[in-house]
mmCIF file of C-alpha atoms in Angstrom:
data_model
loop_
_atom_site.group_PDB
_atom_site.id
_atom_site.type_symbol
_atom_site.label_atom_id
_atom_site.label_comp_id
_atom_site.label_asym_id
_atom_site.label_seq_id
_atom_site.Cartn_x
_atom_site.Cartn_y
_atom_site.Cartn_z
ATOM 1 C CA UNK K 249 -10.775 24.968 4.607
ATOM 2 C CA UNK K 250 -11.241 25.046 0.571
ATOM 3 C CA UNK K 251 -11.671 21.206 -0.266
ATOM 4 C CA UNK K 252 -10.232 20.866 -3.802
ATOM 5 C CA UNK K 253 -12.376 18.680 -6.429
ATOM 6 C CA UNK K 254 -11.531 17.286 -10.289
ATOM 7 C CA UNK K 255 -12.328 19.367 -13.144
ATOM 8 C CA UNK K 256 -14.977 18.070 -14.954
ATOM 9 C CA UNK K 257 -12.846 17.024 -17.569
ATOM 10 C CA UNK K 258 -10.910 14.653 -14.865
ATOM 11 C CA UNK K 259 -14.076 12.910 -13.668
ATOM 12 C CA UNK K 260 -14.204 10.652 -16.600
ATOM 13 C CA UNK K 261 -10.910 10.495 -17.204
ATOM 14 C CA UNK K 262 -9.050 7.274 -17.054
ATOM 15 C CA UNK K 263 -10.056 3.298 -15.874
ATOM 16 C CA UNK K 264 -13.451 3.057 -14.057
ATOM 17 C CA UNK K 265 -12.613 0.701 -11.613
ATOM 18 C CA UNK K 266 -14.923 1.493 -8.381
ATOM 19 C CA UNK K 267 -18.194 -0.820 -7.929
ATOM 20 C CA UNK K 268 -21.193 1.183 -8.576
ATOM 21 C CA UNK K 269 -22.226 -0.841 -4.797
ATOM 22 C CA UNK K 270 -19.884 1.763 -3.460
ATOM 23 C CA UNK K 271 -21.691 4.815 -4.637
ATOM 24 C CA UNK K 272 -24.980 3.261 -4.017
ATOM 25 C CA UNK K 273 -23.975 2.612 -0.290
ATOM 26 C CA UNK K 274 -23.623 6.565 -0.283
ATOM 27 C CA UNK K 275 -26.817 6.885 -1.385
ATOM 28 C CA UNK K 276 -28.289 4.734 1.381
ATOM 29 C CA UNK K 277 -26.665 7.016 3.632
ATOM 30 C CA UNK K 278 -28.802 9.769 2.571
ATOM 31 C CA UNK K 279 -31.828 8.225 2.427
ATOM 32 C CA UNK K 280 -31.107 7.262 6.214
ATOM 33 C CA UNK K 281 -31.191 10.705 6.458
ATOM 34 C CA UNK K 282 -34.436 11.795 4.427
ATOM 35 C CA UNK K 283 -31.960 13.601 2.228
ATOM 36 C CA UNK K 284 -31.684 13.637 -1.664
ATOM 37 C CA UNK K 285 -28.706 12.536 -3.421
ATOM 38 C CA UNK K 286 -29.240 14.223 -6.645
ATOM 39 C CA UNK K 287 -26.929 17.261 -6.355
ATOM 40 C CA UNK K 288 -24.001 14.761 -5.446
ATOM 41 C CA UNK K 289 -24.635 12.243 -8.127
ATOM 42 C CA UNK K 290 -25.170 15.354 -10.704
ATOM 43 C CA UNK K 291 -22.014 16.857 -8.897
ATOM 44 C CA UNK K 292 -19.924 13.088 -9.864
ATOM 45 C CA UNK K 293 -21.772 13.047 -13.273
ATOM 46 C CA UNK K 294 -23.692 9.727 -11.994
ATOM 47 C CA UNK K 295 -26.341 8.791 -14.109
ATOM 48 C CA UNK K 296 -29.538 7.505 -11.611
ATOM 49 C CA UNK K 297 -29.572 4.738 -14.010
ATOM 50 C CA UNK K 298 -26.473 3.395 -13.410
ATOM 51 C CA UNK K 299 -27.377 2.782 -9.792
ATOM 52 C CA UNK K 300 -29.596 -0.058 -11.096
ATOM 53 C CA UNK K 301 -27.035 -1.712 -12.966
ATOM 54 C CA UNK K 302 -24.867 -4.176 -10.766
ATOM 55 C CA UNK K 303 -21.662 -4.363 -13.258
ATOM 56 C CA UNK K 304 -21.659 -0.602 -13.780
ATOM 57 C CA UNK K 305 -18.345 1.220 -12.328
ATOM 58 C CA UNK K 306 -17.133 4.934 -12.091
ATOM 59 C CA UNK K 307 -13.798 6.289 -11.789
ATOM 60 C CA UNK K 308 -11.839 7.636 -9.193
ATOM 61 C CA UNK K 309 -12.521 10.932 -9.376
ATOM 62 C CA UNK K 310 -16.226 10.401 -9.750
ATOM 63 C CA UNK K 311 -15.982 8.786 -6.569
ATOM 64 C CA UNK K 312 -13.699 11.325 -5.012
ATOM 65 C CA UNK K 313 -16.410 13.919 -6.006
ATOM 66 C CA UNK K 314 -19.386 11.757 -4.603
ATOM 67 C CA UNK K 315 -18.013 11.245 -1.350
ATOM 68 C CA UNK K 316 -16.632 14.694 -0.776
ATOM 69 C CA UNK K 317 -20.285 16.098 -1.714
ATOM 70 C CA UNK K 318 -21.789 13.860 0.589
ATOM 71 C CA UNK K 319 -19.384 13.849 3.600
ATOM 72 C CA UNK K 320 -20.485 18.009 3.524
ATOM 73 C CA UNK K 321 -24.319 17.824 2.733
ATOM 74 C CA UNK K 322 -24.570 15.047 5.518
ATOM 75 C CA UNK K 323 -22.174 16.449 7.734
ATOM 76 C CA UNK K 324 -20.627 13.360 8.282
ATOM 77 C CA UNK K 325 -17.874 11.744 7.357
ATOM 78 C CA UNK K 326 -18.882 8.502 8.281
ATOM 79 C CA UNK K 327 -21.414 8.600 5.444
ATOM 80 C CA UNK K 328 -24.081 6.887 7.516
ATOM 81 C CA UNK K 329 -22.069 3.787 8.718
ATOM 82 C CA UNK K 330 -22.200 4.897 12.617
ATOM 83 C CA UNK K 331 -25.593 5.824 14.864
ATOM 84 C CA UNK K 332 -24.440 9.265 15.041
ATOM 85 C CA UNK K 333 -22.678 11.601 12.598
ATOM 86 C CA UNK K 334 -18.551 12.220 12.180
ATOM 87 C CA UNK K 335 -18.431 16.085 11.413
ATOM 88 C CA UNK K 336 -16.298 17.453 9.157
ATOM 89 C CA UNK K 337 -12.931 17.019 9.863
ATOM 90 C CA UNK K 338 -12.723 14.513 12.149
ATOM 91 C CA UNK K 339 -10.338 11.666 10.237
ATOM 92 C CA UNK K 340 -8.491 15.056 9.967
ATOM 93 C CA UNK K 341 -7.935 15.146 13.552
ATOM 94 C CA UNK K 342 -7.027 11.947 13.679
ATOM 95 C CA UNK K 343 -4.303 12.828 10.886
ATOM 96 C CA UNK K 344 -2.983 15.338 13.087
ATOM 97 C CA UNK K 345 -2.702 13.188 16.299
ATOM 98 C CA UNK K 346 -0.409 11.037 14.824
ATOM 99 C CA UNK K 347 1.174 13.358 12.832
ATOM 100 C CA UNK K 348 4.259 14.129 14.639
ATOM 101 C CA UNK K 349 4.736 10.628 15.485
ATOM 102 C CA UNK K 350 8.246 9.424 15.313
ATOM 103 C CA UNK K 351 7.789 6.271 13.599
ATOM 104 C CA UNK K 352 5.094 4.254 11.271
ATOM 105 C CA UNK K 353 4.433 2.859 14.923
ATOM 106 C CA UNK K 354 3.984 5.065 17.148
ATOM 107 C CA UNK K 355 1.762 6.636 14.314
ATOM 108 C CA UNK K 356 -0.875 3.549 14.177
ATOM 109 C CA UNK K 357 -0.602 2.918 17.359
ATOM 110 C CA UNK K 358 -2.099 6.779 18.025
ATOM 111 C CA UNK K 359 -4.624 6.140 15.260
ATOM 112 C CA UNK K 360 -5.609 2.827 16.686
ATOM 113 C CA UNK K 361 -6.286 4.764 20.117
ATOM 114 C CA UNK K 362 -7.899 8.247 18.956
ATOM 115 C CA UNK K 363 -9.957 6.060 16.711
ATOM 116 C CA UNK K 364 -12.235 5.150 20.030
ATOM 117 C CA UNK K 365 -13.281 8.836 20.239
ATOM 118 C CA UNK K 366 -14.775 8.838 16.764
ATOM 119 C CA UNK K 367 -16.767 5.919 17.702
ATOM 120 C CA UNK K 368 -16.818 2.654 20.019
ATOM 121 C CA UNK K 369 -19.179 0.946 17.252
ATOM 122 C CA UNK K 370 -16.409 -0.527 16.206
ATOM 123 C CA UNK K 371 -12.785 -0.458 17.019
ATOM 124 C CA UNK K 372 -9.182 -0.742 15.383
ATOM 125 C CA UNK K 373 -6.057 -2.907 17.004
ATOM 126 C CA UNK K 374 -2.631 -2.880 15.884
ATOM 127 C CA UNK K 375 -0.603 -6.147 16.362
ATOM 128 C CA UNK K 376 3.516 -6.514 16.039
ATOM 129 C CA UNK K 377 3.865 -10.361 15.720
ATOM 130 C CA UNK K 378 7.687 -11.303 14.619
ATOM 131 C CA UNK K 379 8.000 -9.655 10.512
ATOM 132 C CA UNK K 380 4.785 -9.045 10.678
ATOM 133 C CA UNK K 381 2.302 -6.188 11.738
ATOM 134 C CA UNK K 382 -1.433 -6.531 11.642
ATOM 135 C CA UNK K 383 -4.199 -3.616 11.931
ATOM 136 C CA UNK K 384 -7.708 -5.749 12.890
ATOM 137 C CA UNK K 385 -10.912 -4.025 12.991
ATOM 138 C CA UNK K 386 -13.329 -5.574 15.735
ATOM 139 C CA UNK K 387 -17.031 -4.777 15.003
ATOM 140 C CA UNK K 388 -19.606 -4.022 18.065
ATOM 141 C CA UNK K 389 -22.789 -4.388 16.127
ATOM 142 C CA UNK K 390 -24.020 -4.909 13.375
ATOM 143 C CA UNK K 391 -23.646 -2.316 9.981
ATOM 144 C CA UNK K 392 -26.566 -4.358 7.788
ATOM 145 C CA UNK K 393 -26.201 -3.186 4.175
ATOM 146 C CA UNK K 394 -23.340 -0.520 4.836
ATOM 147 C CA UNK K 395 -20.854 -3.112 6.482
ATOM 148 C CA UNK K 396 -19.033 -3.221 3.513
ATOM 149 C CA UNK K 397 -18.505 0.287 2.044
ATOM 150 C CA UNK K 398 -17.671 0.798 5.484
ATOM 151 C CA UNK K 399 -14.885 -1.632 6.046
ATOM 152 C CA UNK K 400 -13.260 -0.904 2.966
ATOM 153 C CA UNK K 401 -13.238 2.464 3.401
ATOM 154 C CA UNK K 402 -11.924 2.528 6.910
ATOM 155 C CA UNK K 403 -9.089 0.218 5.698
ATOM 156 C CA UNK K 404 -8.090 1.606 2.284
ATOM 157 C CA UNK K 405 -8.459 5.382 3.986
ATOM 158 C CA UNK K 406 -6.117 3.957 6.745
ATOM 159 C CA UNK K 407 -3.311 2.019 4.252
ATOM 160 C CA UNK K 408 -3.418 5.402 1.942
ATOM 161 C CA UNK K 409 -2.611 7.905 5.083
ATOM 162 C CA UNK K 410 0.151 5.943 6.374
ATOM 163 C CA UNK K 411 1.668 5.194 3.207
ATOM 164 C CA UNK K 412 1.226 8.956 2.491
ATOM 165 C CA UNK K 413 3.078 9.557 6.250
ATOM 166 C CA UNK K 414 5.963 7.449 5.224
ATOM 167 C CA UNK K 415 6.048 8.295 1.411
ATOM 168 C CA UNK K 416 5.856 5.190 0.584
ATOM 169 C CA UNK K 417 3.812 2.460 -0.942
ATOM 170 C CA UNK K 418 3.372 -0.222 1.802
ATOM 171 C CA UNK K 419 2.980 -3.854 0.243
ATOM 172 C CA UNK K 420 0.297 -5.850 1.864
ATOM 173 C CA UNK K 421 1.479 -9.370 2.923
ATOM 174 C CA UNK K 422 -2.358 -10.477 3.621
ATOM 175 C CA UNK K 423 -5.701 -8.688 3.673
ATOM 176 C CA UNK K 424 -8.998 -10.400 5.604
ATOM 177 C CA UNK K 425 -12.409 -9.261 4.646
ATOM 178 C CA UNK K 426 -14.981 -10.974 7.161
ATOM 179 C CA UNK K 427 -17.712 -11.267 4.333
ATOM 180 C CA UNK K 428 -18.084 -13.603 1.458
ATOM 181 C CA UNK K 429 -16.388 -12.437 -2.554
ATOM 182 C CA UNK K 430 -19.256 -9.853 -3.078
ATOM 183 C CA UNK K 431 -20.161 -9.500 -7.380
ATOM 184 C CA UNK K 432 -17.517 -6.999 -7.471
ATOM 185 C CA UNK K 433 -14.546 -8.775 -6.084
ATOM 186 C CA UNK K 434 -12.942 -8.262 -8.963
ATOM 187 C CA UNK K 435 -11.995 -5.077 -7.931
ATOM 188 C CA UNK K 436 -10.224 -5.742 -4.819
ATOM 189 C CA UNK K 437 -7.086 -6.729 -5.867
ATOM 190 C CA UNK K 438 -6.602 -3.256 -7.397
ATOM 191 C CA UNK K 439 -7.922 -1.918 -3.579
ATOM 192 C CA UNK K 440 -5.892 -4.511 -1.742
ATOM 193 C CA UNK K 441 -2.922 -5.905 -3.958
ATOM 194 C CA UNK K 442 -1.400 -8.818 -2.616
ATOM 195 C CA UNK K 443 -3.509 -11.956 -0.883
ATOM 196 C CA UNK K 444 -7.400 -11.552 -0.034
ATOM 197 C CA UNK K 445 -9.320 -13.424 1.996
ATOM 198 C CA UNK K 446 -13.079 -13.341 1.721
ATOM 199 C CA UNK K 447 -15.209 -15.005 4.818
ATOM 200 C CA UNK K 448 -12.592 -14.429 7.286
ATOM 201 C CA UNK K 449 -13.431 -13.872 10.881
ATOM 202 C CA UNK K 450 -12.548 -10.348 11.059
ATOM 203 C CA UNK K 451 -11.454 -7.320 8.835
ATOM 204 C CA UNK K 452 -7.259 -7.125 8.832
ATOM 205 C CA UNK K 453 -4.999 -5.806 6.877
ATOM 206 C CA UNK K 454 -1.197 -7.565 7.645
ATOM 207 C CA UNK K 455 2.214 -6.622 6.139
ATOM 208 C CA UNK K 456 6.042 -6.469 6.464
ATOM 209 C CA UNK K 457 7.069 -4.898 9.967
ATOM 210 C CA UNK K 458 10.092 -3.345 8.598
ATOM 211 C CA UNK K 459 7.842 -0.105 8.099
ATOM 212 C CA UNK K 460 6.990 -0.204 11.295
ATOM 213 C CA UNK K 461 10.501 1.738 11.988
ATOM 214 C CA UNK K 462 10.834 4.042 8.739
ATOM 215 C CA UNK K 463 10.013 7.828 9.873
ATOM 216 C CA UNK K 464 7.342 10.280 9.017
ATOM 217 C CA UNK K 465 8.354 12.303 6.002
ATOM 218 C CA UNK K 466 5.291 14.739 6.504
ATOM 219 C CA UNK K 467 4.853 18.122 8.216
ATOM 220 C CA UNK K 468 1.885 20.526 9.154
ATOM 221 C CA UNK K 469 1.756 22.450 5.789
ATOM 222 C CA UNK K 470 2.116 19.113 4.302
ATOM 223 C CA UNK K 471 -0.952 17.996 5.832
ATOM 224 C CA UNK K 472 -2.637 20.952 4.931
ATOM 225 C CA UNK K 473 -2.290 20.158 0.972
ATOM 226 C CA UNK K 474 -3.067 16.222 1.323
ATOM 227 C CA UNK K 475 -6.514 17.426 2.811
ATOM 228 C CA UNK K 476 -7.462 19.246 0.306
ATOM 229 C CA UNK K 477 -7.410 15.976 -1.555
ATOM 230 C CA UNK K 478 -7.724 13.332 0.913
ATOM 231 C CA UNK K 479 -10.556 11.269 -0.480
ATOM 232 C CA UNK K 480 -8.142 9.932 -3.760
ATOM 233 C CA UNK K 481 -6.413 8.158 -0.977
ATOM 234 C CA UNK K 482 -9.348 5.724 0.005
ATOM 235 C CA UNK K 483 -9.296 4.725 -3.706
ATOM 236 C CA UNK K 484 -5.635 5.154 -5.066
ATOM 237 C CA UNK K 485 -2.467 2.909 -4.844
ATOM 238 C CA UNK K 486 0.895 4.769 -3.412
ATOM 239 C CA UNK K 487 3.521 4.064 -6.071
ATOM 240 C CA UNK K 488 6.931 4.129 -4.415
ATOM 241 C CA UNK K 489 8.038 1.242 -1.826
ATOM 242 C CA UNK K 490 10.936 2.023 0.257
ATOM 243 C CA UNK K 491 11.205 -1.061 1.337
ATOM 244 C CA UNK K 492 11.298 -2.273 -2.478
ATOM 245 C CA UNK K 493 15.264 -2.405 -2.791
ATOM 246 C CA UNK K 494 15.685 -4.380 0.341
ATOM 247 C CA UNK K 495 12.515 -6.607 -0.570
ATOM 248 C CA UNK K 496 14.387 -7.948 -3.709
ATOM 249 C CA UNK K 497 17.943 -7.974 -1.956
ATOM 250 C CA UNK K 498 16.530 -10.613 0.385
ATOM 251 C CA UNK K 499 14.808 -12.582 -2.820
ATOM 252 C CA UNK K 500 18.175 -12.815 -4.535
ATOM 253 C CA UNK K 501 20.551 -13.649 -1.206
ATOM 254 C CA UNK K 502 18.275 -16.084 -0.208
ATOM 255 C CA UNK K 503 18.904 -18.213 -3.565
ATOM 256 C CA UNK K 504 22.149 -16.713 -5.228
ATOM 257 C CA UNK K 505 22.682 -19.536 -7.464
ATOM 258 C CA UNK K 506 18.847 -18.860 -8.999
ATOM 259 C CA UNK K 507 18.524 -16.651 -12.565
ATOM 260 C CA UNK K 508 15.942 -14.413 -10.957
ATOM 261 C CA UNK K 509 14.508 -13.042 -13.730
ATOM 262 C CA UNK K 510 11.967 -10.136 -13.790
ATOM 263 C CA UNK K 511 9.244 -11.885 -13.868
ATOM 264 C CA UNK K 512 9.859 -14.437 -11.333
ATOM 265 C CA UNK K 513 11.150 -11.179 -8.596
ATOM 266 C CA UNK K 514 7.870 -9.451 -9.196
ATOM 267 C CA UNK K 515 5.522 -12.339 -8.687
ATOM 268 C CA UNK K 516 6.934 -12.762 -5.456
ATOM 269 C CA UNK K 517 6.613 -8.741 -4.707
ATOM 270 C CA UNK K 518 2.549 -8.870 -6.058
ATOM 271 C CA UNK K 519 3.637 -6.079 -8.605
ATOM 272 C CA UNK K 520 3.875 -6.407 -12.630
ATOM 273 C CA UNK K 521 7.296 -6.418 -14.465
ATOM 274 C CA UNK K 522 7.277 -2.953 -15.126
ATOM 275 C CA UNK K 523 5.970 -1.440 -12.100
ATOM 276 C CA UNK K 524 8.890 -3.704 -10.758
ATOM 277 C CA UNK K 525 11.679 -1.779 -13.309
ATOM 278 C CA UNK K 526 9.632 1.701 -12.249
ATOM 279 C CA UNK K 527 10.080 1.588 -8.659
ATOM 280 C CA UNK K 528 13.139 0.868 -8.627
ATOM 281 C CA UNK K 529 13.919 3.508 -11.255
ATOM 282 C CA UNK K 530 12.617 5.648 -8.631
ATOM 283 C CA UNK K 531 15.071 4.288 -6.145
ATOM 284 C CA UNK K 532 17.732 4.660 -8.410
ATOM 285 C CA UNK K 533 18.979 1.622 -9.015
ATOM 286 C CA UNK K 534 18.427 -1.073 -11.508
ATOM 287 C CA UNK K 535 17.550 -5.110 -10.636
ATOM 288 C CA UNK K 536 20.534 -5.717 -12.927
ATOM 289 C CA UNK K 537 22.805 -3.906 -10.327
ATOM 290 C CA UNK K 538 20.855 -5.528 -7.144
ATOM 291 C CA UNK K 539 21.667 -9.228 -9.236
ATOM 292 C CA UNK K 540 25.363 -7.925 -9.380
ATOM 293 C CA UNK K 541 25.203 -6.735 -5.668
ATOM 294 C CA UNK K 542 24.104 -10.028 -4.342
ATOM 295 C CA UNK K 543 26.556 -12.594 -6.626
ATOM 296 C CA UNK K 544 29.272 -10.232 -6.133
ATOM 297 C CA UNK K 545 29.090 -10.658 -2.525
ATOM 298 C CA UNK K 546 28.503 -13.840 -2.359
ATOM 299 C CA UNK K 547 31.448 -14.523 -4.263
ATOM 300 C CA UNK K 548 33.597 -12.984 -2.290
ATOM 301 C CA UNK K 549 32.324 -15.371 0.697
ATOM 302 C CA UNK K 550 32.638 -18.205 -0.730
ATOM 303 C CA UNK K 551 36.462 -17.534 -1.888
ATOM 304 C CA UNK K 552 37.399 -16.084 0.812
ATOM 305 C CA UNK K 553 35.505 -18.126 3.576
ATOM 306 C CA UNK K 554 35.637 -21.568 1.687
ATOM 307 C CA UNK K 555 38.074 -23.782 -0.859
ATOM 308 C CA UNK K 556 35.844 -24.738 -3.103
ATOM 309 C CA UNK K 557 37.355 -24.621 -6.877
ATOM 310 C CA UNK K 558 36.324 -21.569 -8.992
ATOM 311 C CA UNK K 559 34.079 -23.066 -10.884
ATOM 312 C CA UNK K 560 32.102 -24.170 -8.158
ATOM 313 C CA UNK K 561 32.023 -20.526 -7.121
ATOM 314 C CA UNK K 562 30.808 -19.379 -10.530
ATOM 315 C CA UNK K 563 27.997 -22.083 -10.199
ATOM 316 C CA UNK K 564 26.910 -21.041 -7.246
ATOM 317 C CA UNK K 565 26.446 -17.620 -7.868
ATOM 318 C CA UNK K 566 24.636 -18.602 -10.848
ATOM 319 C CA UNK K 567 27.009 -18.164 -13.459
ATOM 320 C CA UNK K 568 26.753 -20.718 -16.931
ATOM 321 C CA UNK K 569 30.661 -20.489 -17.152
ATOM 322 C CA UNK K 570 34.037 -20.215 -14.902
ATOM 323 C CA UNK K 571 35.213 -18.040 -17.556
ATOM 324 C CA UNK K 572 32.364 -15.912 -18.000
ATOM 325 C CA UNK K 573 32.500 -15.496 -14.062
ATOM 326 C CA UNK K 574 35.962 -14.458 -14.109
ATOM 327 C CA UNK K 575 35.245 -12.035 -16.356
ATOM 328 C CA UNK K 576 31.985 -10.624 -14.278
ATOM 329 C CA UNK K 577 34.180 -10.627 -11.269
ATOM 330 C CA UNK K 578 37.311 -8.407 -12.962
ATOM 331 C CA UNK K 579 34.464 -5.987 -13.855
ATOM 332 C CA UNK K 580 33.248 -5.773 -10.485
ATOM 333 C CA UNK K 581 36.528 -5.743 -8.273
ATOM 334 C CA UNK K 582 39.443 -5.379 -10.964
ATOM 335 C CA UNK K 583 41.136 -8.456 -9.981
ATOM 336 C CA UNK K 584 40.550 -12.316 -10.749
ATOM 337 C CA UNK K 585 38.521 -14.703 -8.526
ATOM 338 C CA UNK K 586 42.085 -16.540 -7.931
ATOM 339 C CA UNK K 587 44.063 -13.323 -7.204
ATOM 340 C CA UNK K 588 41.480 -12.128 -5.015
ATOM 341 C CA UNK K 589 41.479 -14.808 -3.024
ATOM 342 C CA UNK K 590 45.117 -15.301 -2.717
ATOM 343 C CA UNK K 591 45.508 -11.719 -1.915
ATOM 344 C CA UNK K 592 42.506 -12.466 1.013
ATOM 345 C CA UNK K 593 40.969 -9.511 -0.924
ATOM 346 C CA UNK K 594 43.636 -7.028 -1.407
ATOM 347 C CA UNK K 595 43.728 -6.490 -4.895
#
């Protein structure tokens, strides 16, 4: 199969976020080996240098470029982590197994199982406790100097196929790392948005079930393309969240007296204002409409359910003023509060 790379224009292009520990982790692989890294550091357009300099960082293409090089000159996609080598293509298999999977679920679940015939060095679990699923990696001995390149790898390779299955960004509710804050924890965040925990007893990555039950939006030829470029998902975040539009329906129902502004809705959601507005761009609504959405029906339980006056109603759908309610609510049904209440929602 022809393994696409970045131009060399693209290598340096954009942020360079990725600890230079990760690329010298690669290089320990091949010297496990006997082997010389040169041609893949040249390859990245890795100075030797910077290998020597703790705070240095290269982008994600370099990356991309360093680890596809390797992965074929060692014949292993394991880059050294395991006693013996992963040949090419076999987290492609995996992909495949799981491929025509129903469900997110079924999906990990088959990783979680074909990942024993890779290797039993160490293993992966998937847990479905109440709203929340867990994936836990359990290690069998120990990986010295490459335990972390290799958990994070293993994880962030894991969270960007099944995102890529679902197309959709999956928000992490927690993520354990059973090592203490290395130099470069700084860049985690952008690996693992939401929580982190450093020192835990294991390696875990948690979030909402609800994807547990979306389907797989990906086919064969599908598969075929995201191969080609795999490796970018080990480093980059999925943009779009299906489960975004829901997400903030729940924030504003679950408070519908609150003024839920922007910023408050995307602190809760681990995403910036305007990745907030983006997303659901995407989705095609706007978090003015969702605010609507949730006071208008709200309103319409309280009159219709309750007798409390008007006002109260405006107040506790968050609105400043009866009047300015009444006005909001003709918009959104063509009737006011009053009416629609008397007519039990016949206008």
């Amino acid at each position: 199969m022809k393994i696409l790379t970045p131009s060399a224009a693209e290598l340096t292009r954009g942020r360079a976020a990725t600890p230079i520990a990760f690329i010298r982790a690669i290089v320990r692989g091949y010297r496990a080996r006997g082997m010389n890294p040169a041609n893949a550091l040249q390859h990245a357009q890795i100075p030797s240098a910077a290998l020597d300099d703790p705070a240095a960082r290269v982008t994600a293409a370099q990356m991309e470029v360093m680890s596809g090089h390797a992965m074929q000159e060692l014949d292993d996609e394991a880059l050294g982590w395991f006693s013996r080598r992963l040949p090419w293509g076999s987290y492609g298999m995996l992909c495949r197994a799981s491929l025509t999977s129903p469900t997110l679920e079924v999906a990990l679940k088959r990783w979680c199982r074909h990942h024993r015939l890779l290797t039993d060095e160490l293993t992966l679990a998937f847990c479905h406790q109440r709203n929340t699923a867990t994936i836990r990696i359990t290690e069998a001995r120990d990986f010295g100097d490459m335990r972390e390149f290799c958990l994070v790898t293993i994880m962030r390779y894991l969270l960007g196929y099944i995102s890529w299955l679902i197309d959709s960004r999956i928000a992490l509710t927690e993520t354990c790392l059973p090592f203490p804050a290395p130099p470069h924890a700084d860049a985690y965040p952008y690996l693992f948005p939401g929580p982190l925990s450093f020192g835990a007893e294991a390696a875990s990555l948690s979030f909402d079930a609800r994807y547990l039950s979306l389907p797989l939006r990906r086919d064969e030829q599908a598969l075929q393309i995201m191969l080609q470029r795999a490796l970018p998902l080990t480093v980059l975040q999925y943009r779009r969240d299906r489960l975004l539009v829901h997400s903030v329906t729940q924030i504003l129902d679950s408070n519908p007296g609150a003024p839920h502004t922007a910023e408050d809705i995307a602190a809760q959601l681990n995403l910036s204002v305007r990745t907030l507005h983006r997303q659901l761009k995407d989705e095609g609504v706007s978090l003015q409409r969702l605010k609507n959405d949730s006071r208008r029906s709200r309103a319409i339980k309280l009159l219709l359910q309750t007798r409390k006056p008007v006002k109260q109603v405006a107040s506790a759908v968050g609105f400043d003023s009866e009047k300015s309610f009444a006005r909001a609510f003709r918009e959104w049904t063509g009737v006011a509060p009053s009416r629609y209440r008397s007519g039990a929602g016949n206008p």
